[in-house]
Tab-separated table of C-alpha atoms and ligand atoms in Angstrom:
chain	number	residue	atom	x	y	z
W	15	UNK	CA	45.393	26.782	98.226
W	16	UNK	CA	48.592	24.710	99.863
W	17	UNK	CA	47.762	21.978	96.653
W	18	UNK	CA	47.961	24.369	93.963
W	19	UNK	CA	51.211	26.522	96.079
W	20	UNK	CA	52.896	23.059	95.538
W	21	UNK	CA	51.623	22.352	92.178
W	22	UNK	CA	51.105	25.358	89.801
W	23	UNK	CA	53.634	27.981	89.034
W	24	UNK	CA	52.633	31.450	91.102
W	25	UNK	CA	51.711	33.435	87.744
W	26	UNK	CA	48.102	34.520	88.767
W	27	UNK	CA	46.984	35.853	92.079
W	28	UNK	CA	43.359	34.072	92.356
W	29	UNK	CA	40.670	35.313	94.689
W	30	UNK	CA	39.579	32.681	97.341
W	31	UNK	CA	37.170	30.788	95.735
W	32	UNK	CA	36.480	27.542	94.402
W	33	UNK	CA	33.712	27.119	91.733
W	34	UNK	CA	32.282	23.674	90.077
W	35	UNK	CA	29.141	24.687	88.840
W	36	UNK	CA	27.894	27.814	86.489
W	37	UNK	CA	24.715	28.359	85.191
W	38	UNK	CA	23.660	31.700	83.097
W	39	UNK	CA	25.304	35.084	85.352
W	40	UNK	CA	25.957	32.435	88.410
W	41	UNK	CA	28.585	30.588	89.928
W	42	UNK	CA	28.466	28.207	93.125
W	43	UNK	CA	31.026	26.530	95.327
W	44	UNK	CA	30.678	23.071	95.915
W	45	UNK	CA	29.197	24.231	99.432
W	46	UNK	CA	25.893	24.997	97.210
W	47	UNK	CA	27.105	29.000	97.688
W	48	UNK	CA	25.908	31.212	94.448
W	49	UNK	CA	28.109	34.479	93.577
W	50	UNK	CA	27.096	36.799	90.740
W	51	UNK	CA	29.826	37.068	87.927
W	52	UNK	CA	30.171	40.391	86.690
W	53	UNK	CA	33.356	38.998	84.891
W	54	UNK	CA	32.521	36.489	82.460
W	55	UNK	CA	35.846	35.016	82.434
W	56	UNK	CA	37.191	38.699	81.440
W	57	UNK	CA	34.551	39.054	78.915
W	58	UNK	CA	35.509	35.000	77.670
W	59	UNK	CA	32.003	33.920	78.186
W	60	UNK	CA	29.674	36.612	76.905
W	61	UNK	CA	27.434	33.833	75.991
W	62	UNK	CA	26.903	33.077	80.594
W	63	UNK	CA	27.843	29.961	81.934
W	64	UNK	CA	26.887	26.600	80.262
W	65	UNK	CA	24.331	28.325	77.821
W	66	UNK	CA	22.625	25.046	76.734
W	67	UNK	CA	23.166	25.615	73.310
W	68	UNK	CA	26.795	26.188	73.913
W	69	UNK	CA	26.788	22.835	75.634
W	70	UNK	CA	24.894	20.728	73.377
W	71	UNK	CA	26.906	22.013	70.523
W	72	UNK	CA	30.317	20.959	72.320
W	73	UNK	CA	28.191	17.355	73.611
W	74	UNK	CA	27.170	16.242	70.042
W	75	UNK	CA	30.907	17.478	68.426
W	76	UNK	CA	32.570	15.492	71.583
W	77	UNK	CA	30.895	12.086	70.173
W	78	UNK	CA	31.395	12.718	66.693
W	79	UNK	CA	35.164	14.425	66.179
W	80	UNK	CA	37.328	16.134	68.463
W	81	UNK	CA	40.337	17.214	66.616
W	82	UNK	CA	41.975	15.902	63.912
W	83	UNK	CA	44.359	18.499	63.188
W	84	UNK	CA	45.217	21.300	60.286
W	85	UNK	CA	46.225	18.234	57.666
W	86	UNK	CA	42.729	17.729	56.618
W	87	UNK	CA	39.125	19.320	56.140
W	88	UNK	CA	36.778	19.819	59.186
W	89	UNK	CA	33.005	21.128	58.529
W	90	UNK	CA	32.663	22.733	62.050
W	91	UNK	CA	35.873	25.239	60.668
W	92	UNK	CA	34.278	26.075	57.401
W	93	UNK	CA	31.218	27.023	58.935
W	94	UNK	CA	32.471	29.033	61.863
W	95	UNK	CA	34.766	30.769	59.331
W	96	UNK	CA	31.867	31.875	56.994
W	97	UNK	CA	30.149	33.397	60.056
W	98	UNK	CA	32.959	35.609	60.677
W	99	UNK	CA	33.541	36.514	56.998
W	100	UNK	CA	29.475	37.417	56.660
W	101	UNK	CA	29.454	39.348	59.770
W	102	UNK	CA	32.072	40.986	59.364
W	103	UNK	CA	34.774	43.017	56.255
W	104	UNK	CA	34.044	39.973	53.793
W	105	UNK	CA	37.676	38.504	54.110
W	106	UNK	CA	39.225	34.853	55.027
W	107	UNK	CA	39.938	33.901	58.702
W	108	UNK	CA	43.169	32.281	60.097
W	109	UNK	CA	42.101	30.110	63.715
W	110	UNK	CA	44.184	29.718	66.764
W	111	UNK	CA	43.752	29.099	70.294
W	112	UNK	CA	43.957	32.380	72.018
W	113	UNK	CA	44.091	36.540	71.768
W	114	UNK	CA	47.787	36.515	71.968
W	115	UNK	CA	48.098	34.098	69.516
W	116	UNK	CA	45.852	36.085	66.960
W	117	UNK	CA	48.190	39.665	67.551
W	118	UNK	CA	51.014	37.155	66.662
W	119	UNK	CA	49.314	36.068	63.784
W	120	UNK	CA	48.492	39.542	62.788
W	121	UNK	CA	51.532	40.853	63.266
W	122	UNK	CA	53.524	38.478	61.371
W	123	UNK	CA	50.692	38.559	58.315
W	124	UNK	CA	51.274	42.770	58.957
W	125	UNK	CA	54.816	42.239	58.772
W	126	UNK	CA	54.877	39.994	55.655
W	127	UNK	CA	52.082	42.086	54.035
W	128	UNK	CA	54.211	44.862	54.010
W	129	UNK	CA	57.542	43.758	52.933
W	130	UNK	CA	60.746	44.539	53.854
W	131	UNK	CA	61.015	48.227	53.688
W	132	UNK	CA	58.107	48.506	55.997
W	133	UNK	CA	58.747	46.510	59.677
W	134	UNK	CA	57.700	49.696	61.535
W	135	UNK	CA	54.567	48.709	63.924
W	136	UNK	CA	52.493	51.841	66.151
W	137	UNK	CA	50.102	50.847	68.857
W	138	UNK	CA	48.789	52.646	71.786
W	139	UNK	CA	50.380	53.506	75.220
W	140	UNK	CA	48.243	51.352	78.141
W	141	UNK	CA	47.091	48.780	75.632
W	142	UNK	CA	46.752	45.053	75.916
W	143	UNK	CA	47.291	42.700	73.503
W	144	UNK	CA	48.463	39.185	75.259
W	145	UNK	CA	51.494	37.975	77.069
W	146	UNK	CA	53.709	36.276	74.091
W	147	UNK	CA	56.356	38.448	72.725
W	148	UNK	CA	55.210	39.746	69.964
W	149	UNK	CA	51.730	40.414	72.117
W	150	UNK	CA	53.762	42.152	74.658
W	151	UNK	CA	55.673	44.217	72.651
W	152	UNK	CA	52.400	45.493	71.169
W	153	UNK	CA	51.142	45.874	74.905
W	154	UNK	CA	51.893	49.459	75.576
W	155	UNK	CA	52.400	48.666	79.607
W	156	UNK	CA	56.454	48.801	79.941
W	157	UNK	CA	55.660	47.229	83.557
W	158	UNK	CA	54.560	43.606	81.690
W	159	UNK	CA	57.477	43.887	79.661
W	160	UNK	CA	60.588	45.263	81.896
W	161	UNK	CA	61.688	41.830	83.333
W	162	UNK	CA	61.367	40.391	80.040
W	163	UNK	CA	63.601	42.521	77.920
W	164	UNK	CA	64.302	42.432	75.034
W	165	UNK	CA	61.622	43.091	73.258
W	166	UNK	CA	60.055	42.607	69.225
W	167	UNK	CA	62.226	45.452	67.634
W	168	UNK	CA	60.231	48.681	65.733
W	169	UNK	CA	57.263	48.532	67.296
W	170	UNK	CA	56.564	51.900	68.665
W	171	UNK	CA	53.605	53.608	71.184
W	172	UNK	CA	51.822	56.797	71.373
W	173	UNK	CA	49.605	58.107	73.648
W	174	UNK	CA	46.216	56.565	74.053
W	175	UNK	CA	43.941	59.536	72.077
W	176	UNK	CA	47.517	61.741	70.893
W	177	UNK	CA	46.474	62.724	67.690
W	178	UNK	CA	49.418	64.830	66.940
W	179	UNK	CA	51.943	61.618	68.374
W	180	UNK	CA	50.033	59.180	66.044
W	181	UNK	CA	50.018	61.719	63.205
W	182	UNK	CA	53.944	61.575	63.561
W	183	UNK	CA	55.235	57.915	64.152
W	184	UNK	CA	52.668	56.724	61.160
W	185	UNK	CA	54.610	56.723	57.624
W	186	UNK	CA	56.057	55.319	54.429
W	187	UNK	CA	58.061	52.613	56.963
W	188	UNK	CA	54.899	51.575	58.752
W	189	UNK	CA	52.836	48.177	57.868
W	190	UNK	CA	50.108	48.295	60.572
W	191	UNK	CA	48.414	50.405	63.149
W	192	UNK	CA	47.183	47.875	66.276
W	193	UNK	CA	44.620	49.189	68.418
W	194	UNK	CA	41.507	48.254	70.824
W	195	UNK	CA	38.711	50.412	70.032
W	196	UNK	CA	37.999	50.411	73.847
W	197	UNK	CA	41.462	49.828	76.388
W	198	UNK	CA	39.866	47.134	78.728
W	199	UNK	CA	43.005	45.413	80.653
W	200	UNK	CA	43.769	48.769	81.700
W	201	UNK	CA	40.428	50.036	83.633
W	202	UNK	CA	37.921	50.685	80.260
W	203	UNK	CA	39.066	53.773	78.573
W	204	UNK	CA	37.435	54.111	75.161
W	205	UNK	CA	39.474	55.071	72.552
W	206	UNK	CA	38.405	58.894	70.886
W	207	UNK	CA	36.106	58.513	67.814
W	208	UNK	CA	38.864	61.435	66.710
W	209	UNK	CA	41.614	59.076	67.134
W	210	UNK	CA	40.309	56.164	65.407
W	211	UNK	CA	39.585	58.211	62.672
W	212	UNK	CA	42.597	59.408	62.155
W	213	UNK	CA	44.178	55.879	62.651
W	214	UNK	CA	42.150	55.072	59.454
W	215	UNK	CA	42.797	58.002	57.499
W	216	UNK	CA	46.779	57.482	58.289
W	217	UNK	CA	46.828	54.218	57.313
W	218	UNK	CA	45.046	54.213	54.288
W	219	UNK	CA	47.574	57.836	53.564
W	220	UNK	CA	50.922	55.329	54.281
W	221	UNK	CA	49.263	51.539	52.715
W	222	UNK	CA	49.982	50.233	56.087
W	223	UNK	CA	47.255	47.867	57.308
W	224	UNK	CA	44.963	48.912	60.254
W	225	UNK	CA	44.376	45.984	62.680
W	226	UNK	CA	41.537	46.125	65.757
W	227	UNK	CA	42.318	44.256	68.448
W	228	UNK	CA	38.354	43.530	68.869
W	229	UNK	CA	39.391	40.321	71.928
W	230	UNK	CA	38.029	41.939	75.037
W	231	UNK	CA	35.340	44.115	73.099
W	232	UNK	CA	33.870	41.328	70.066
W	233	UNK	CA	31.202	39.902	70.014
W	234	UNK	CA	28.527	42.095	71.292
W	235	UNK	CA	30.175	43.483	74.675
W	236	UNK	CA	29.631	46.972	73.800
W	237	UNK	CA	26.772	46.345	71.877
W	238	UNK	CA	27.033	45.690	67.970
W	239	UNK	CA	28.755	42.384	67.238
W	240	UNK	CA	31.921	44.441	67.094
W	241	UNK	CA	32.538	47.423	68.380
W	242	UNK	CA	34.378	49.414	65.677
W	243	UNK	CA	30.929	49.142	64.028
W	244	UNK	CA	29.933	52.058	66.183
W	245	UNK	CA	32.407	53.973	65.496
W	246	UNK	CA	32.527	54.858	61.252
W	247	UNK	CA	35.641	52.512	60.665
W	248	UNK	CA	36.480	49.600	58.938
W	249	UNK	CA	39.373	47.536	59.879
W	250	UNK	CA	41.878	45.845	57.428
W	251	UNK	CA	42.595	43.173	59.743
W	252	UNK	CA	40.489	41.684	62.865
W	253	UNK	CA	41.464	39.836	66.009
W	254	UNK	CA	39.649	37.916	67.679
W	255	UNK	CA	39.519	35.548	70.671
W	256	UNK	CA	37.923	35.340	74.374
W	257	UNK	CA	34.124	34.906	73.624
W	258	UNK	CA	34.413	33.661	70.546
W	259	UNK	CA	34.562	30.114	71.654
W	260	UNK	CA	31.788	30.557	74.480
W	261	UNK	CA	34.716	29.678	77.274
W	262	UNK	CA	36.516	26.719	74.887
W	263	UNK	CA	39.857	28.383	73.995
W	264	UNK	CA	39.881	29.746	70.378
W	265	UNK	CA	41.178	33.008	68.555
W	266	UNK	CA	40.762	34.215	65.299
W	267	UNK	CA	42.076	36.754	62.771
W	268	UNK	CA	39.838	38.099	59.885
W	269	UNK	CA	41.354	40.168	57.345
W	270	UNK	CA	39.940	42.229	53.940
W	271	UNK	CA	39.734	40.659	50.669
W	272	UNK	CA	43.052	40.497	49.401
W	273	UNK	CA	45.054	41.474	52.238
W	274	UNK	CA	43.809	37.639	53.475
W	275	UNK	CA	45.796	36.365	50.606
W	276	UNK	CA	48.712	37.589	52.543
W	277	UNK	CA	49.990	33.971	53.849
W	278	UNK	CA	50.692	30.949	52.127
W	279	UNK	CA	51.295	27.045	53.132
W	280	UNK	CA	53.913	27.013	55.351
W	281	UNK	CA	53.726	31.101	56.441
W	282	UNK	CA	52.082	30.257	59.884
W	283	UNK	CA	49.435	27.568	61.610
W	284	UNK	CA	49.194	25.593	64.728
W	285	UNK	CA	48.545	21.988	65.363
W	286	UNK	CA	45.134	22.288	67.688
W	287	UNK	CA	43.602	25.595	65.853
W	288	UNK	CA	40.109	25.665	64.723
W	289	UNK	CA	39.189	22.257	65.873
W	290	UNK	CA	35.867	20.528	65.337
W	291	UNK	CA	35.234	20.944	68.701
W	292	UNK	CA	36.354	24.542	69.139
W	293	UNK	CA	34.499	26.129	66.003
W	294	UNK	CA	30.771	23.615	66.771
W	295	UNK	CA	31.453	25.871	70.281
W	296	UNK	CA	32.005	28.521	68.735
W	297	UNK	CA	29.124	28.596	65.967
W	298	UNK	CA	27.018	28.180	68.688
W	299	UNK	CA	28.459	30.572	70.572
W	300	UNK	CA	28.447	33.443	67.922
W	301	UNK	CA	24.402	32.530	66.905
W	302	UNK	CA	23.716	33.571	70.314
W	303	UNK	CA	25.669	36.516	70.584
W	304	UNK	CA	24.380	37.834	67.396
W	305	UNK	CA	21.383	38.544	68.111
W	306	UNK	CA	19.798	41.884	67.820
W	307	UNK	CA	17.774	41.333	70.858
W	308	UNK	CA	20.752	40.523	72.782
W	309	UNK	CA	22.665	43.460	71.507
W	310	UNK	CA	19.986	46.029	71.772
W	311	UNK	CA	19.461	44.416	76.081
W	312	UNK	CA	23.389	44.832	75.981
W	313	UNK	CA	23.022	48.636	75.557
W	314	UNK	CA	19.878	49.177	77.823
W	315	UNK	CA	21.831	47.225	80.512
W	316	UNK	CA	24.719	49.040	79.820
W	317	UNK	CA	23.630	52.489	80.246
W	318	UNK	CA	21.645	51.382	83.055
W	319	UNK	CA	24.896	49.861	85.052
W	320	UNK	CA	27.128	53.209	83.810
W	321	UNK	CA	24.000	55.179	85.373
W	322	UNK	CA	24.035	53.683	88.643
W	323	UNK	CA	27.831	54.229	88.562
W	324	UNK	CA	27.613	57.778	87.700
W	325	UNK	CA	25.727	57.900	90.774
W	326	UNK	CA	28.051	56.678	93.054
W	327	UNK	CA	30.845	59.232	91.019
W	328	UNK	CA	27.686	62.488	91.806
W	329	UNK	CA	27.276	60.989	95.688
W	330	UNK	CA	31.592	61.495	96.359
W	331	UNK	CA	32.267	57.512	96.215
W	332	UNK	CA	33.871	57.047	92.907
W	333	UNK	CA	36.411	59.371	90.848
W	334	UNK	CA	35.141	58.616	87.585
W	335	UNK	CA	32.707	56.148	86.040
W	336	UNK	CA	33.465	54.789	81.737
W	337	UNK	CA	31.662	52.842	80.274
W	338	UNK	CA	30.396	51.229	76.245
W	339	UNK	CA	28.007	48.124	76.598
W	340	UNK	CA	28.544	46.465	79.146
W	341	UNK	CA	32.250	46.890	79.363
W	342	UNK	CA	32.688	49.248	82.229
W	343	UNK	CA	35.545	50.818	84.739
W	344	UNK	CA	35.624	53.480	88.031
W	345	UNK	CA	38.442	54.781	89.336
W	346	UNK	CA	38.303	55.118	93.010
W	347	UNK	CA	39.005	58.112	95.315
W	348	UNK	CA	41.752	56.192	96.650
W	349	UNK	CA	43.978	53.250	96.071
W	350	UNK	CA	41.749	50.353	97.451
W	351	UNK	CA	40.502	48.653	94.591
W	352	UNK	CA	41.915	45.102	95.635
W	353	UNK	CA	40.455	45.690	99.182
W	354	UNK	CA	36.701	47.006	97.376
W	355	UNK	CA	37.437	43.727	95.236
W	356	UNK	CA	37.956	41.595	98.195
W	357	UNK	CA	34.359	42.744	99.987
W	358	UNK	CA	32.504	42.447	96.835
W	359	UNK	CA	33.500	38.194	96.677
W	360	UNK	CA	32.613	38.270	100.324
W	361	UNK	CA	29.135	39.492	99.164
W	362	UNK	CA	29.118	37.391	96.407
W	363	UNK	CA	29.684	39.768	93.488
W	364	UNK	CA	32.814	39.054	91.023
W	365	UNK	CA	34.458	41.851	90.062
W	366	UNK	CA	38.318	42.875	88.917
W	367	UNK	CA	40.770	45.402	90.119
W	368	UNK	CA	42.863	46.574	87.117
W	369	UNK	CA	45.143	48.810	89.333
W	370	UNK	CA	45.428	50.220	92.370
W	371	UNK	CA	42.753	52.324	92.337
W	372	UNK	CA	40.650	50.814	89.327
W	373	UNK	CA	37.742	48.245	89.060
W	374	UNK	CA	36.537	46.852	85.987
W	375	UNK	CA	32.954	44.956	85.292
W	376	UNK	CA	32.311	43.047	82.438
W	377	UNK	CA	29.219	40.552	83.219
W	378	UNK	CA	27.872	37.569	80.656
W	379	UNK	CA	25.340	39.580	78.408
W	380	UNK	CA	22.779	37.462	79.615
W	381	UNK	CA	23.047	39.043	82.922
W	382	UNK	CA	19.366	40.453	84.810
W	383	UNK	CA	18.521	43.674	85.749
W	384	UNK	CA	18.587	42.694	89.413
W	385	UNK	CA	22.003	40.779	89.290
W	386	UNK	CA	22.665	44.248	88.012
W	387	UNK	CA	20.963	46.565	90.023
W	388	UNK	CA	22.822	43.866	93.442
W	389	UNK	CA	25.967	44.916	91.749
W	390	UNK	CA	25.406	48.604	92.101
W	391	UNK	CA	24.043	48.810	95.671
W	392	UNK	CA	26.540	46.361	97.284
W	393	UNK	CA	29.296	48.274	95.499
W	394	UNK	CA	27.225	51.849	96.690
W	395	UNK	CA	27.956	49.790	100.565
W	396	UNK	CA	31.211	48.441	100.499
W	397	UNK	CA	32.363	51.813	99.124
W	398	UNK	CA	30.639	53.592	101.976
W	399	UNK	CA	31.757	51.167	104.925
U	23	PLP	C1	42.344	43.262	74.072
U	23	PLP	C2	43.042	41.982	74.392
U	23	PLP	N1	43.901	41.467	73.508
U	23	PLP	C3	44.545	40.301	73.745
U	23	PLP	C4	44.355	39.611	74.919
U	23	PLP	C5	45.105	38.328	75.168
U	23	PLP	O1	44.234	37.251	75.079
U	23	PLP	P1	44.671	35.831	75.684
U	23	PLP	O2	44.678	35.974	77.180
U	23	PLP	O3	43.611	34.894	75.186
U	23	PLP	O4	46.024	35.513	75.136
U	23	PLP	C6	43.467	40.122	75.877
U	23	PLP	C7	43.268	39.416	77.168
U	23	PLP	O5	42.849	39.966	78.152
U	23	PLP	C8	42.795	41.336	75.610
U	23	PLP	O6	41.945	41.876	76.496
């Protein structure tokens, strides 16, 4: 801890912990010491730690081609692109290196899409959509922006399921709607089926382009590969990042046939995007994730973990319990979610406070029931001590 004090800039608060070894749901200290990740890197490596065919895909890509830049063709790119456009609106993908990279991207392709008479942008109070400026601006969280002011100009939030406040600041001057179909950064607070709806209805009324912000909840983490497939909409545009790489950095943003004709050569890129090494990890990545199996164990999970939280909210210990996949939040009684945080590491469990009073849990996929069931009663003692 004094090494990195005198080394790295104080931007994260890190929990006490070392790790150098990860295998599946587990991570271990160098002192041989296993914790259970109900994290996954916030929901970065869906996929669990070193899944071997993660690694081998990044081992046999390491020997043959690392990068080699956006000057030339790469195979790993072409294929991880195809997988994207076959699983999901049929469009062409744009690569980059992170979530807030692929809001910029979307934002500027939104932007340009809709010409000049149309710069107007509305996304949701409490979002999250990355730390760069356009991401932050889109970040309804005026906390993560205040010391940073100013901000993008005309983009504009309304409250997380307003229907009336959306109904309003959507029109004729508006070129995209940004959303997450489930608010993760903030605690896990799905977004109403009522207000994603009308999201879709309102942009298709005004031409402006509706873009999911699918980062924290693509790629099976609610359940279907994406999770506005549960919920009767289609996106115009698609961001993507976090998992998609299984833990090497990589975003993406998918758009609809001919709205992904939007840029041209010189419009946007970046030198290290959608590497040969990136995309063979993240092809293998996706395969894995894609599975039905996994998706329908996602769900059972899921509702199993929400269950045994729902408990916890029926025995007095926690406020309220959310949860879609296995993407869930509680809101405690009282404001010691950093403290609850704190005694879960101590016994070994990996968890996140989102606020004061908030804890979030989003484990690899690959999790096991009794990882799961360990999470649940050492939370059900730690709450009760
Ligand atoms: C929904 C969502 N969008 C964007 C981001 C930003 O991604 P990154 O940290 O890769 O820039 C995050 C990160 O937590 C996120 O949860």
């Amino acid at each position: 801890m004094a090494r990195e004090q005198a080394a790295l800039m104080a931007n994260y608060s890190r929990q006490p912990v070392l790790f150098v070894r990860g295998d599946g749901a587990s991570l271990y200290t160098a002192e041989g010491r296993r914790y259970v990740d109900c994290m996954a890197g916030i929901s970065m490596i869906n996929v669990g730690h070193c899944h071997p065919d993660v690694v081998e895909a990044i081992c046999t890509q390491a020997a043959r081609l690392i990068n080699v830049s956006n000057l030339y063709y790469t195979e790993p790119m072409l294929e991880l692109a195809e997988w994207i456009r076959d699983h999901s609106m049929g469009g062409r993908v744009f690569f980059c290196n992170s979530g807030a990279e692929a809001n910029e991207a979307a934002l500027k392709l939104a932007r340009k899409h809709g010409g000049p008479g149309r710069p107007e942008v509305v996304a949701l109070e409490h979002g999250f959509h990355g730390r760069t400026y356009g991401a932050l601006t889109l970040t309804g969280q005026p906390d993560k922006q205040i010391a940073f002011m100013p901000m993008v100009p005309d983009i504009h939030h309304v409250g997380r399921n307003d229907l009336e406040a959306l109904e309003e600041a959507v029109g004729p001057r508006t070129c995209a709607i940004f959303l997450e179909i489930v608010q993760g950064e903030v605690g896990v607070h799905p977004i109403s089926v009522e207000m994603l709806q009308l999201a879709r209805a309102l942009a298709d009324r005004h031409g402006a382009l509706l873009v999911i912000d699918e980062i924290q909840t693509g790629l099976s983490r609610t359940g279907p590969l994406f999770a506005y497939q549960d919920v009767g909409i289609e996106p115009d545009v698609m961001c993507l990042a976090k998992s998609l790489g299984g833990g090497v950095p990589i975003g993406a943003v998918t758009a609809r046939p001919g709205i992904d004709a939007t840029f041209v050569p010189g419009d946007h890129g970046s030198t290290f995007a959608g590497s040969p090494l990136a995309c063979a990890a993240g092809l293998a990545s996706c395969q894995v994730l894609a599975d039905p199996g996994l998706q329908a164990s996602v769900r059972v999970k899921g509702a199993a973990l929400l269950e045994g939280l729902e408990r916890l909210v029926d025995d007095g210990l926690v406020r309220e319990a959310r949860g879609r996949g296995l993407m869930c939040g509680i809101d405690l009684p009282d404001p010691r979610a950093a403290e609850v945080t704190a005694a879960m590491l101590e016994s070994g469990y990996l968890i996140n406070n989102t606020s004061a009073q908030t804890l979030r849990f989003l484990p690899p996929l690959v999790i096991d029931d009794e990882d799961l069931s360990g999470l649940v009663s050492t939370l059900r003692r730690v709450l009760s001590a």
